[in-house]
């Protein structure tokens, strides 16, 4: 299998490119892994899994998976993540949140919210990719 790691910052690129060989050894069946510089995109035909708000893992799947089934799975993940995000936003918008909740917890929640948003974006992009692949079949 061919994997790509997309990075939204130079720091994450430096880390993932330095660790690419180590990451490849952890992935069963990995034939190659490429760290992409910020702004570079994975080739068409890749599925994506969000690692964090800065890093996403792409797997070249064109011609190897049931696209309709993958779209259904991704839509389920989007729905689940939207519910988690909505629940967190309700907490963040609660009266007296900034008074009652300690600063470190508020910072962790803000980071978690950013991660949910990045994951939703990555999942929605993956759905678009699969729809494009589906259209090519």
XYZ file of N, CA and C in Angstrom, residues 1-7 12-25 27 30-38 40-43 46-47 55-60:
129
model
N 0.833 -1.183 0.000
C 0.000 0.000 0.000
C 0.877 1.246 0.000
N 0.365 2.298 -0.585
C 1.078 3.563 -0.661
C 0.386 4.585 0.232
N 1.150 5.202 1.118
C 0.630 6.179 2.070
C 1.275 7.535 1.859
N 0.525 8.584 2.186
C 1.016 9.955 2.155
C 0.618 10.611 3.468
N 1.494 11.440 4.002
C 1.188 12.186 5.227
C 1.155 13.658 4.844
N -0.031 14.287 4.959
C -0.115 15.714 4.667
C 0.097 16.500 5.949
N 0.758 17.629 5.805
C 1.130 18.465 6.944
C 0.710 19.895 6.665
N 5.306 20.257 11.548
C 4.776 18.896 11.430
C 5.425 18.174 10.257
N 5.724 18.901 9.172
C 6.420 18.282 8.035
C 7.804 17.792 8.458
N 8.539 18.631 9.184
C 9.880 18.241 9.638
C 9.815 16.974 10.476
N 8.810 16.906 11.343
C 8.674 15.733 12.216
C 8.284 14.487 11.425
N 7.245 14.607 10.582
C 6.766 13.412 9.866
C 7.760 12.947 8.812
N 8.449 13.877 8.159
C 9.419 13.445 7.151
C 10.602 12.746 7.817
N 10.993 13.210 9.001
C 12.091 12.556 9.722
C 11.689 11.180 10.232
N 10.409 10.990 10.495
C 9.926 9.730 11.068
C 9.234 8.819 10.053
N 9.242 9.172 8.775
C 8.495 8.417 7.756
C 8.874 6.934 7.721
N 10.160 6.638 7.776
C 10.572 5.225 7.733
C 10.053 4.465 8.949
N 10.124 5.076 10.116
C 9.612 4.446 11.331
C 8.113 4.229 11.273
N 7.406 5.220 10.734
C 5.949 5.098 10.591
C 5.634 3.957 9.630
N 6.376 3.866 8.541
C 6.135 2.819 7.539
C 6.283 1.424 8.139
N 7.228 1.253 9.047
C 7.414 -0.074 9.645
C 6.246 -0.464 10.543
N 3.071 0.128 9.808
C 1.873 -0.066 8.989
C 2.012 -1.367 8.196
N 2.647 -1.701 4.174
C 3.069 -0.409 3.635
C 4.249 -0.607 2.690
N 4.067 -0.198 1.437
C 5.145 -0.284 0.460
C 5.955 1.006 0.419
N 5.263 2.136 0.601
C 5.968 3.417 0.619
C 5.148 4.433 1.392
N 5.862 5.423 1.913
C 5.216 6.507 2.649
C 5.934 7.801 2.293
N 5.157 8.831 2.011
C 5.716 10.114 1.615
C 5.128 11.203 2.484
N 5.986 11.997 3.107
C 5.538 13.162 3.859
C 5.379 14.309 2.869
N 4.195 14.921 2.857
C 3.918 16.022 1.941
C 4.168 17.359 2.636
N 4.799 18.268 1.938
C 5.058 19.602 2.477
C 3.743 20.371 2.584
N 3.682 21.364 3.480
C 2.473 22.190 3.559
C 2.127 22.741 2.171
N 1.180 20.924 -0.395
C 1.148 19.807 -1.339
C -0.087 18.956 -1.046
N -0.616 18.334 -2.076
C -1.789 17.485 -1.883
C -1.465 16.046 -2.247
N -2.191 15.150 -1.615
C -2.045 13.727 -1.938
C -2.630 13.492 -3.322
N -2.174 12.453 -4.008
C -2.708 12.163 -5.341
C -4.193 11.811 -5.287
N -7.046 8.834 -3.054
C -6.625 8.508 -1.686
C -7.779 8.680 -0.702
N -7.844 7.770 0.255
C -8.723 7.930 1.411
C -7.909 8.666 2.461
N -2.048 17.218 10.839
C -1.553 16.046 10.107
C -2.715 15.136 9.705
N -2.656 14.650 8.466
C -3.630 13.669 7.984
C -2.879 12.574 7.227
N -3.359 11.352 7.331
C -2.760 10.204 6.644
C -3.658 9.861 5.459
N -3.041 9.684 4.296
C -3.767 9.351 3.069
C -3.308 7.984 2.591
N -4.260 7.168 2.164
C -3.967 5.837 1.632
C -4.508 5.771 0.209
N -3.651 5.427 -0.727
C -4.072 5.289 -2.114
C -4.977 4.061 -2.234
